[in-house]
Short mmCIF file of C-alpha atoms and ligand atoms in Angstrom, two decimals:
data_model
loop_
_atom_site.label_atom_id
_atom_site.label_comp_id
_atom_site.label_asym_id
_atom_site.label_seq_id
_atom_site.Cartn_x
_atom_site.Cartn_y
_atom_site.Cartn_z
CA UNK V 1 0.00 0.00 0.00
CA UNK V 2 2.53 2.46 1.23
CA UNK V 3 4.80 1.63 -2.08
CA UNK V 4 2.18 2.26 -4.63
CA UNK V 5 1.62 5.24 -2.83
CA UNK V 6 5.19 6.61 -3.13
CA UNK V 7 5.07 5.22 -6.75
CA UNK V 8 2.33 7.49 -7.33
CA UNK V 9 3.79 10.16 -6.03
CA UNK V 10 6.97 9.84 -8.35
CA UNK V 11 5.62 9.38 -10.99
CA UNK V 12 2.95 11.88 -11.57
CA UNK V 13 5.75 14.81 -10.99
CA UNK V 14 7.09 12.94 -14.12
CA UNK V 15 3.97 12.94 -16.43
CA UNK V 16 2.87 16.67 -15.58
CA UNK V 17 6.64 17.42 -17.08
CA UNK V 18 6.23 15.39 -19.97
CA UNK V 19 3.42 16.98 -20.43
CA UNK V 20 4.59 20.56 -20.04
CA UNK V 21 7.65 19.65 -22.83
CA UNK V 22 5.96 17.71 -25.60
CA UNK V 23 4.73 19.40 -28.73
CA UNK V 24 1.62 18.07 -28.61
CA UNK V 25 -1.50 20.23 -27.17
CA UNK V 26 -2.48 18.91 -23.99
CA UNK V 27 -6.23 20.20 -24.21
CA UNK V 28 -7.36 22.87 -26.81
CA UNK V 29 -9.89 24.72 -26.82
CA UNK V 30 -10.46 27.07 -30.00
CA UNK V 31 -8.60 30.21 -28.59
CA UNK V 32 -6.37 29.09 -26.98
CA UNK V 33 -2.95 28.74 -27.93
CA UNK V 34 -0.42 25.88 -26.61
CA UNK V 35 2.43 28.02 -26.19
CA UNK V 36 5.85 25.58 -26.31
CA UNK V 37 9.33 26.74 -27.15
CA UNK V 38 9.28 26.13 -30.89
CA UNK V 39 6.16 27.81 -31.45
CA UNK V 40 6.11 31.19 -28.83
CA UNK V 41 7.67 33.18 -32.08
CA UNK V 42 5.21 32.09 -34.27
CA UNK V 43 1.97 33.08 -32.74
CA UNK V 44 0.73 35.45 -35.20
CA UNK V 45 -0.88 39.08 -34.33
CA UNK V 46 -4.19 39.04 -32.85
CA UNK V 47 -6.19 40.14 -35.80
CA UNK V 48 -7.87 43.57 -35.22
CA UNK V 49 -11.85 42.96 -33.51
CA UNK V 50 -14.71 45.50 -33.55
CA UNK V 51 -16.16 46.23 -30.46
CA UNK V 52 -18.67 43.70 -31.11
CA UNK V 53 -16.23 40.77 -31.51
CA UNK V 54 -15.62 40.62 -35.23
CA UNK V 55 -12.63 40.10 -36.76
CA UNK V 56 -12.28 43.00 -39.16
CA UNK V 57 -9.28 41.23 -41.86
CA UNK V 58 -11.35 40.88 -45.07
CA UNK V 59 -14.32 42.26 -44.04
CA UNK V 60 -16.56 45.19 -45.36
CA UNK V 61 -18.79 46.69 -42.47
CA UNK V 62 -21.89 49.12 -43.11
CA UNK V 63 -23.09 50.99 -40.32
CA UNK V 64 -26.48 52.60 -40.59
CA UNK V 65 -29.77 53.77 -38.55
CA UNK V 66 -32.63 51.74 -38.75
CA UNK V 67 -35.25 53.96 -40.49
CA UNK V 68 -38.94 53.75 -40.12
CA UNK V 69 -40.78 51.11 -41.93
CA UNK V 70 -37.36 49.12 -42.28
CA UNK V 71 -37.61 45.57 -41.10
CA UNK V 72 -34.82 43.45 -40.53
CA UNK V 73 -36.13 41.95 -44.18
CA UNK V 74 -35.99 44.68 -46.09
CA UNK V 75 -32.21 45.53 -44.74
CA UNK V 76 -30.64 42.02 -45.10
CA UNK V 77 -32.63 42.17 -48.56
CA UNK V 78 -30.59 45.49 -49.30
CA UNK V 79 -27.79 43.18 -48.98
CA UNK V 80 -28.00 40.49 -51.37
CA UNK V 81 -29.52 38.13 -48.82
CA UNK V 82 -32.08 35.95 -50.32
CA UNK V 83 -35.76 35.48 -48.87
CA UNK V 84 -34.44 31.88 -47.92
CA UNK V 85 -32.23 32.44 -45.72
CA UNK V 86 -33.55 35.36 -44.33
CA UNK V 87 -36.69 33.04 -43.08
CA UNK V 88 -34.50 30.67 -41.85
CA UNK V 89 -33.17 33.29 -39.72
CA UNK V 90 -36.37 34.49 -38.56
CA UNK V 91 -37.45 30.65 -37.90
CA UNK V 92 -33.95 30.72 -35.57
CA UNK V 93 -35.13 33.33 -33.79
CA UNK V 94 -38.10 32.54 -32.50
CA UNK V 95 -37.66 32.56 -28.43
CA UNK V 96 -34.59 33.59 -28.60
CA UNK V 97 -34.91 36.81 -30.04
CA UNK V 98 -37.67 39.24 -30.84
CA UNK V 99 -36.55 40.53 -34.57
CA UNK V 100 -39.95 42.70 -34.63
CA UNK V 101 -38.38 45.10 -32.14
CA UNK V 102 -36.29 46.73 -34.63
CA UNK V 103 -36.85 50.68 -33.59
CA UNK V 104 -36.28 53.45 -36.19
CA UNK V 105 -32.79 55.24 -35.24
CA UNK V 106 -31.27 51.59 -33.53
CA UNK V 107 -27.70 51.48 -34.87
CA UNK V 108 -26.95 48.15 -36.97
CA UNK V 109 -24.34 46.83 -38.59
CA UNK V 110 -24.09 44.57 -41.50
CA UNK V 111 -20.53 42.43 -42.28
CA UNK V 112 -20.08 41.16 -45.79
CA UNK V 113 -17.02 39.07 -46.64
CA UNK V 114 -16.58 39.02 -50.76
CA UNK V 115 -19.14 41.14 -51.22
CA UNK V 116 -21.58 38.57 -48.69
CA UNK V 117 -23.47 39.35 -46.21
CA UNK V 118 -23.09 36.98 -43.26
CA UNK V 119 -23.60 38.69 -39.94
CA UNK V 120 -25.84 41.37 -38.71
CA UNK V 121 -25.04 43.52 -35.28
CA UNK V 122 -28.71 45.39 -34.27
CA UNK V 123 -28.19 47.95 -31.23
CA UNK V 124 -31.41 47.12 -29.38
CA UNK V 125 -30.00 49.69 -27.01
CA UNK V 126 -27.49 52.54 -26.11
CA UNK V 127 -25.43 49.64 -24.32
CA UNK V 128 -26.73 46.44 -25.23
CA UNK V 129 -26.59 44.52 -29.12
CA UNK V 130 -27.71 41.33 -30.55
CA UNK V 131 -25.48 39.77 -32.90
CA UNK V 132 -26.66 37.17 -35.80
CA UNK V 133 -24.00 35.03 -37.87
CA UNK V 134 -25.46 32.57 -40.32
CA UNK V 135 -23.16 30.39 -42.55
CA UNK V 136 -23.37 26.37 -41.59
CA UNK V 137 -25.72 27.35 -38.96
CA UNK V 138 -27.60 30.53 -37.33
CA UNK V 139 -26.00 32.07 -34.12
CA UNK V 140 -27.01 34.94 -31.94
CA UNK V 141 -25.12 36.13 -28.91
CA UNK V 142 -25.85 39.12 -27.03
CA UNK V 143 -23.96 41.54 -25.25
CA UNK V 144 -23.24 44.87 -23.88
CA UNK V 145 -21.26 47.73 -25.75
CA UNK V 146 -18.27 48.14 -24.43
CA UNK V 147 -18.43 52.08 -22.69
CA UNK V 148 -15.48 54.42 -23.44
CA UNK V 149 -15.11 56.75 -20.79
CA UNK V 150 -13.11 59.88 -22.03
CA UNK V 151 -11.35 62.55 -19.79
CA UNK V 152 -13.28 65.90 -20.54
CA UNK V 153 -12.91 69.30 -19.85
CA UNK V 154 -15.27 72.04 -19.72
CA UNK V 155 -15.37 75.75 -18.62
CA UNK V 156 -17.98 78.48 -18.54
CA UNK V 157 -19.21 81.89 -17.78
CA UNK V 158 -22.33 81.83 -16.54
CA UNK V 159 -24.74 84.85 -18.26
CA UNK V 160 -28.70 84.19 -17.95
CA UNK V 161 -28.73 80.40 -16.21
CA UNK V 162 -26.07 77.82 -15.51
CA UNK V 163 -27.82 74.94 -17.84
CA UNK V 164 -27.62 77.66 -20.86
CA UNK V 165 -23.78 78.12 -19.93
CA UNK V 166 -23.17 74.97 -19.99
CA UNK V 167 -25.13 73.98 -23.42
CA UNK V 168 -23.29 77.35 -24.64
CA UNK V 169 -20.26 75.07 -24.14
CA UNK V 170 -21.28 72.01 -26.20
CA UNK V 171 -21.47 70.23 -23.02
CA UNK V 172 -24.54 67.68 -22.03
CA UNK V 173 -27.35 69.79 -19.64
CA UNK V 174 -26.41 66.26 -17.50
CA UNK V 175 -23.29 68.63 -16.36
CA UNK V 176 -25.39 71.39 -15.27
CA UNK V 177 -27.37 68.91 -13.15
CA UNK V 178 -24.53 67.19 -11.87
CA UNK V 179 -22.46 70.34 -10.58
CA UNK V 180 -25.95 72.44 -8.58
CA UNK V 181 -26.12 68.93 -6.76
CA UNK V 182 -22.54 69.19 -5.92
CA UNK V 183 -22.26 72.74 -5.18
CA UNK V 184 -25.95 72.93 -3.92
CA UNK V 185 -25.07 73.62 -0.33
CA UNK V 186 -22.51 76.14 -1.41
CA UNK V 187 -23.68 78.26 -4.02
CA UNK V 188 -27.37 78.90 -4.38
CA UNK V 189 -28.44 78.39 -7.84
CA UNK V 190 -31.63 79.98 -8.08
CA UNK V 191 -30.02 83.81 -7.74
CA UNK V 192 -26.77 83.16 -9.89
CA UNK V 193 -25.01 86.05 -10.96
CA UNK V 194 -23.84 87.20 -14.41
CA UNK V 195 -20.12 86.49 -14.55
CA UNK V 196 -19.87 83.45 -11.77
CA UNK V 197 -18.32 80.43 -13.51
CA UNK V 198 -17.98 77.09 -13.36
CA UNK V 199 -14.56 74.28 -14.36
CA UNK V 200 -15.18 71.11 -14.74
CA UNK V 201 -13.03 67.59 -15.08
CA UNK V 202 -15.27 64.75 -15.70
CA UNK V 203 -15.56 61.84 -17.86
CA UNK V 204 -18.03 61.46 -20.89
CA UNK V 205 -18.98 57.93 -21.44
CA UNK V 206 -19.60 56.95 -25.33
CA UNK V 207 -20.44 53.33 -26.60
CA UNK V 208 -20.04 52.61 -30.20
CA UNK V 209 -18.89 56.55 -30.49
CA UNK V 210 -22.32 57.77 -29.39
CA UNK V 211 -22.45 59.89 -26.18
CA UNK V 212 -24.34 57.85 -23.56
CA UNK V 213 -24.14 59.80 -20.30
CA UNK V 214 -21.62 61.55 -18.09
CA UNK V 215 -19.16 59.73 -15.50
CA UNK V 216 -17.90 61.05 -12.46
CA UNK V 217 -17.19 64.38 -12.27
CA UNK V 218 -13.26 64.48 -11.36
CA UNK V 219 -13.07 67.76 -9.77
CA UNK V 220 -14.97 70.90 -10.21
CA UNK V 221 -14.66 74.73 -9.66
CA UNK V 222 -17.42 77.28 -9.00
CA UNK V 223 -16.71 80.99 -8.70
CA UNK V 224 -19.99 82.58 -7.27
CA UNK V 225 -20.35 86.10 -6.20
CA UNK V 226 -16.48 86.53 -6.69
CA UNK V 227 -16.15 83.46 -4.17
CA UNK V 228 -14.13 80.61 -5.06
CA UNK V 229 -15.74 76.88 -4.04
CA UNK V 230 -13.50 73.45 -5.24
CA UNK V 231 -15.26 69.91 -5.23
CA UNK V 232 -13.06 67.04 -5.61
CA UNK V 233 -14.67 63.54 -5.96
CA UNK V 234 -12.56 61.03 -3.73
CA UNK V 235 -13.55 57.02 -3.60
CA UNK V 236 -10.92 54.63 -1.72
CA UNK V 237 -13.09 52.14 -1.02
CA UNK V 238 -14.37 53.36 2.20
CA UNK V 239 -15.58 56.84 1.99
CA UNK V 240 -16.61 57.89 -1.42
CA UNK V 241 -17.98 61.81 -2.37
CA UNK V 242 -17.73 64.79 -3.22
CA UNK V 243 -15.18 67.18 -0.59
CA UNK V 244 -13.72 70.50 -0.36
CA UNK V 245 -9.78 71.38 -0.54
CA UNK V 246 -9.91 70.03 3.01
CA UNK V 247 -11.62 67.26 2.85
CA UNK V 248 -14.91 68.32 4.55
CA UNK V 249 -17.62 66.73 2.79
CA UNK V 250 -19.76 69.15 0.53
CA UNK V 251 -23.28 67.79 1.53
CA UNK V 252 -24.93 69.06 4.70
CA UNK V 253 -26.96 67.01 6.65
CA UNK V 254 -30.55 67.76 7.01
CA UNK V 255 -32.10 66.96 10.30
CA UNK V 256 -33.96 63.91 10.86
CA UNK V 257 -37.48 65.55 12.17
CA UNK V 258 -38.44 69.39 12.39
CA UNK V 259 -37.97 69.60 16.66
CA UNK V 260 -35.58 69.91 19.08
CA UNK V 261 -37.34 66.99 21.25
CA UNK V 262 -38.00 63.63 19.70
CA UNK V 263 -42.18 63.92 19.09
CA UNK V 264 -43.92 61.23 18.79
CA UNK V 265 -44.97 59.44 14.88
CA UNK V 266 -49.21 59.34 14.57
CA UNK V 267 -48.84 58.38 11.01
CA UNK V 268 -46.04 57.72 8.57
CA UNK V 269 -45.05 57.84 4.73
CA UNK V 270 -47.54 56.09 2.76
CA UNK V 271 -48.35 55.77 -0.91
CA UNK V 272 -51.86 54.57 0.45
CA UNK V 273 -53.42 55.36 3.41
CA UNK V 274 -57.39 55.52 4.50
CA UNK V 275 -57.52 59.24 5.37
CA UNK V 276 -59.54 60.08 8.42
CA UNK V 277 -61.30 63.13 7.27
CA UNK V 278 -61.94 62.61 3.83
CA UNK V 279 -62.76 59.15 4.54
CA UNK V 280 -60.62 57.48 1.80
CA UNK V 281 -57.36 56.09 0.55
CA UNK V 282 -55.35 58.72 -0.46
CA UNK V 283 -51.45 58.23 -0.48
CA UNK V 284 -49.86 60.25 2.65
CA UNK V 285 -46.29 62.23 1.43
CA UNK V 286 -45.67 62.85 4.67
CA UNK V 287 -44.92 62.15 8.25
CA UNK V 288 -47.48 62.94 11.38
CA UNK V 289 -45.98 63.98 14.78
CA UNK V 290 -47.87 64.03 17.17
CA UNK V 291 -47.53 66.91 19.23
CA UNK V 292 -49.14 69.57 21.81
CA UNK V 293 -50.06 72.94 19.63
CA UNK V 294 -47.47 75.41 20.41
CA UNK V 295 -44.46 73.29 20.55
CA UNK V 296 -41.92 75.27 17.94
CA UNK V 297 -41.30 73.56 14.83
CA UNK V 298 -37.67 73.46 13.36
CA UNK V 299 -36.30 73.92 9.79
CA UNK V 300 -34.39 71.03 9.06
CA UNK V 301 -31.65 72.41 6.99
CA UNK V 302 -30.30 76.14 6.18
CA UNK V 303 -32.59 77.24 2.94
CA UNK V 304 -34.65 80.13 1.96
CA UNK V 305 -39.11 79.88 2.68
CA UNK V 306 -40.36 79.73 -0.63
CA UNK V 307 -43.88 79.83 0.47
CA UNK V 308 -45.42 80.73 4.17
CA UNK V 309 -48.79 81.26 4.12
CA UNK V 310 -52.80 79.56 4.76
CA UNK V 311 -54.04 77.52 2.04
CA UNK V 312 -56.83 75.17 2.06
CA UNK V 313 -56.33 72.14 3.51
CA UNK V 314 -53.08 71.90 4.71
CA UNK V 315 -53.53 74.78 6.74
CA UNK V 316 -50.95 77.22 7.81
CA UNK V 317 -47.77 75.86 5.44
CA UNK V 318 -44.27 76.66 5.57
CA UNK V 319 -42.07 75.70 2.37
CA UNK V 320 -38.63 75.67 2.66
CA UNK V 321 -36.24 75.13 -0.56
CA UNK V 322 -32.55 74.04 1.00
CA UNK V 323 -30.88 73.44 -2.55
CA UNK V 324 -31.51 72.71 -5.83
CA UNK V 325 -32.32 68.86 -4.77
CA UNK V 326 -34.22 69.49 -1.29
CA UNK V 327 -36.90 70.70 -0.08
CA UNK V 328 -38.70 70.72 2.82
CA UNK V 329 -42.72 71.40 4.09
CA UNK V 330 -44.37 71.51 7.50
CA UNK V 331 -47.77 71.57 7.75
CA UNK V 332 -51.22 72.71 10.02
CA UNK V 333 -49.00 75.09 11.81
CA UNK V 334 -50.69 77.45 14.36
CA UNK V 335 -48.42 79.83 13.45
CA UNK V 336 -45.49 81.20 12.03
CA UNK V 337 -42.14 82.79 14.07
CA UNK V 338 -41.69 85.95 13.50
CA UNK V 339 -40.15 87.15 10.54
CA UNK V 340 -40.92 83.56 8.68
CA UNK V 341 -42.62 84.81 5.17
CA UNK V 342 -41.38 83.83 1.72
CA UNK V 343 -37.82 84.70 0.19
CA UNK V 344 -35.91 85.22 3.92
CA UNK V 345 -33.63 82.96 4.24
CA UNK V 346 -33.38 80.16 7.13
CA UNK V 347 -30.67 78.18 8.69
CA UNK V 348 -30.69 74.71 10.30
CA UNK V 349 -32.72 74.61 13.40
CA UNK V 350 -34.02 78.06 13.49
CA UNK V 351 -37.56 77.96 14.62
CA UNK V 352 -40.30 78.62 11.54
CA UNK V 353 -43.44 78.10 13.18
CA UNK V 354 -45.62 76.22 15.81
CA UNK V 355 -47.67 72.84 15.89
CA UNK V 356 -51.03 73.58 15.20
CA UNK V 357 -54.46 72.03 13.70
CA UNK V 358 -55.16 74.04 11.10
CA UNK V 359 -56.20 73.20 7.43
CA UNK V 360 -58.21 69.18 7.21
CA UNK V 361 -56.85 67.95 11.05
CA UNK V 362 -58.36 65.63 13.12
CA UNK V 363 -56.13 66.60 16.14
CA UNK V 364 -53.00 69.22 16.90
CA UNK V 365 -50.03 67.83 14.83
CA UNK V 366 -47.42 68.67 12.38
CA UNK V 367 -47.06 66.77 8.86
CA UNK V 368 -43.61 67.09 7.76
CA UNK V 369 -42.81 66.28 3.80
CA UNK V 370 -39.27 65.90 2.37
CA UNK V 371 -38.72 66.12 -1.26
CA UNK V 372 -35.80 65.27 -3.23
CA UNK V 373 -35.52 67.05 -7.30
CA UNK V 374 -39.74 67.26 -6.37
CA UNK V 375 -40.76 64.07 -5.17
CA UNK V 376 -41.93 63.44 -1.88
CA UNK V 377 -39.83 60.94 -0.27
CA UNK V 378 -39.92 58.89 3.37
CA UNK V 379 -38.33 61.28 5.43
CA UNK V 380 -37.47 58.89 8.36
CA UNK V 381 -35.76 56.02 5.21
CA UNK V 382 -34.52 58.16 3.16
CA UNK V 383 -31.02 57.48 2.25
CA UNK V 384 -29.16 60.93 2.45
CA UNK V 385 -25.86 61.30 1.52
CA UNK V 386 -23.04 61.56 4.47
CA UNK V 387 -22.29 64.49 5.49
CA UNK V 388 -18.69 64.02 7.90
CA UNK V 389 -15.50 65.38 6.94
CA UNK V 390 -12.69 62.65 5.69
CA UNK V 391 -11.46 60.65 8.57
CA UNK V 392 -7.94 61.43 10.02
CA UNK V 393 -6.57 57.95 8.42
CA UNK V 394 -7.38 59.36 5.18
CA UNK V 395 -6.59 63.09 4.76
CA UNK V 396 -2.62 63.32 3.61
CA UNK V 397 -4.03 60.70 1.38
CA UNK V 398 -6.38 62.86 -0.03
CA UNK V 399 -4.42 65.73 0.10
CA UNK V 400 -1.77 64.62 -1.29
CA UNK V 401 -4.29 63.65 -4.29
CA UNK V 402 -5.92 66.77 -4.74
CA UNK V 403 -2.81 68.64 -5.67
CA UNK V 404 -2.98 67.23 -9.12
CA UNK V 405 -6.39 68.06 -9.23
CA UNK V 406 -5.73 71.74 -8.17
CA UNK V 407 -2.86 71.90 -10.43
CA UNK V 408 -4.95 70.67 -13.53
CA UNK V 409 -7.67 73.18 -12.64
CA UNK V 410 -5.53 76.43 -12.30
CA UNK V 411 -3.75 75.37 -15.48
CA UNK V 412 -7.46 74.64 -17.43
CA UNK V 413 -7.83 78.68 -16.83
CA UNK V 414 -4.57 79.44 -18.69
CA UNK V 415 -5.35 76.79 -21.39
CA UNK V 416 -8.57 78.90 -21.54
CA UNK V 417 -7.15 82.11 -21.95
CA UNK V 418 -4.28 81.39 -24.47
CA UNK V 419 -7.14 79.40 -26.43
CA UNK V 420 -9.24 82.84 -26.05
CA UNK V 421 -6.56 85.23 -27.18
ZN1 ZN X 1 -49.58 64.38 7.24
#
């Protein structure tokens, strides 16, 4: 027993060699390549591949749009295809692949090899494609466009609106969106100034050389009011956002509920709820605290009151617009704090007004309603973003990493000006 063991043992050290030096492939598989001595200076260049996997040697491509009426019949017919095999095709695809789907303005590509068509590529999306190979037999594969992301730069001077500056720059309105949530704690975007500016770094994403979306934005500068405000976007793993040149993070926290004392939830966020007055389901966008009238409600964030005044139902309302992402309302108030009408601004925890029971209220309570870019969201589940400053561990890190960052952004201004002279 124990010597057929150790015969084992010596042996197979001796085959896996053998194996390693002979000529002969071990296993193939069709891509793969038995690499040995004698061959390693042989292996020819990979041929060059689209990005949909073909191999482009000896092959025509035509690109087009799908246009209306066009079904994948009257395209592959285009191409010398005959009715035959185009039926076949269509037999093939049946559960695999819904061919009726073709939408006018879908990218396709056809491949023809001596002047024959034997592949088709349809975009069924911005990222996604179907491919279809017919020779011996019919294939289809899909898979996703590979995405480009490309390093982009863009500067402007705002004039009339920050989305118009940034369109003014050939840039996607996406940016414009992207930089007031960044800098929506900073700079307030609804009283912008002619002449404030914006940099930004950021990544474009294109598939197939069609612009898809923007990436992360890399670092940005806004100049507001002759102010100067930097965002740098930082991700190690741990703590990933958007942070100033000293790594405090630029999003604020709002407070959890409108009062300085916990009060007690009557009746929380519902898309459906059987309303006690009106006697039927009606979705609730809001949260209920119960509490005794008088007791001072809180704004939950620094912001300006956009609206402070009686109106129907809800009573005496207080509206309270924190950025260009939140905002925040409180209502059946008894009353409002002094001073509280629209267009003053607030900051966090300053008192606005009192619990009350005016507008449709069964008892003394204030309904509190968060919205984020105008929808009313669960204020109590409602995943906000964090709002601490980098930890210790991390700063000369990020530091350190931000110089670049600066460096490429004071040099973008120069690159602007020599380009403007
Ligand atoms: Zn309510």
């Amino acid at each position: 027993m124990r010597k057929i063991f150790l015969a084992v043992l010596f042996v197979l050290p001796v085959t896996i060699v053998a194996a390693l030096y002979t000529n002969e492939p071990v296993e193939t598989n069709e891509d793969a390549e038995f690499i040995t001595v004698q061959n390693l200076v042989e292996i020819p260049p990979v041929p060059p591949k689209d990005i949909f996997g073909f191999v482009l040697e000896g092959v025509d491509i035509f690109e087009d749009r799908i246009k209306r009426n066009e079904s994948l019949y009257i395209i592959l017919r285009r191409y010398g295809v005959s009715p035959q095999q185009i039926h076949l095709i269509q037999q093939a695809a049946r559960g695999e692949v819904n061919l009726n789907r073709l939408i006018p303005g879908q990218k396709y590509r056809v491949y023809t090899s001596d002047e024959e068509a034997f592949a088709f590529v349809w975009q069924s999306s911005t990222t996604q494609y179907v491919s279809i190979l017919w020779d011996d037999d019919i294939r289809f594969e899909r898979g996703a466009i590979p995405i480009e992301r490309r390093q982009v730069r863009t500067a402007g001077t705002i004039s009339n609106s920050l989305y118009e500056a940034v369109r003014a720059e050939g840039a996607s309105s996406l940016l414009g969106s992207e930089l007031a949530e960044i800098f929506g704690w900073e700079v307030n975007f609804f009283a912008l100034h002619r002449g404030d500016h914006f940099k930004a770094i950021y990544e474009s994403l294109y598939a197939n050389g069609e612009f898809i979306g923007i990436g992360d934005i890399i670092a940005a500068e806004f100049q507001h009011r002759g102010r100067y405000h930097r965002a740098y976007f930082y991700d190690n793993g741990i703590r990933r956002g958007y942070f100033d040149g000293q790594g405090n993070s630029l999003q604020k926290e709002l407070l959890k509920a409108p009062f300085r004392y916990s009060q007690r939830v009557s009746s929380g966020f519902s898309r459906n709820r059987f309303h006690p007055i009106l006697q039927q389901n009606r979705p609730h966008y809001g949260t209920d605290y119960a509490a005794p009238v008088g007791t001072p409600v809180i704004s939950v964030g620094d912001g300006i009151v956009i609206e402070a005044q009686r109106r129907g139902g809800n009573g005496n309302i207080v509206q309270i617009r924190h950025n260009s992402t939140y905002k925040t309302a409180y209502l059946h108030l008894n009353g409002f704090a002094p001073g509280i009408r629209a267009g003053v601004e607030v900051t966090q925890g300053q008192v606005i007004g009192y619990v009350g029971q005016t507008g449709l209220a069964t008892g003394p309570h204030l309904c509190y309603r968060l919205y984020v870019n105008g929808r009313p969201v669960n204020s109590r589940t409602v995943d906000l973003p964090a709002s601490d400053a980098l930890e210790e561990e991390f700063l000369d890190e990020y530091l350190e990493y931000i110089k670049t960052l600066d460096a490429e952004l004071d040099n973008f201004e120069l690159m602007q000006n020599l380009a403007s002279n």
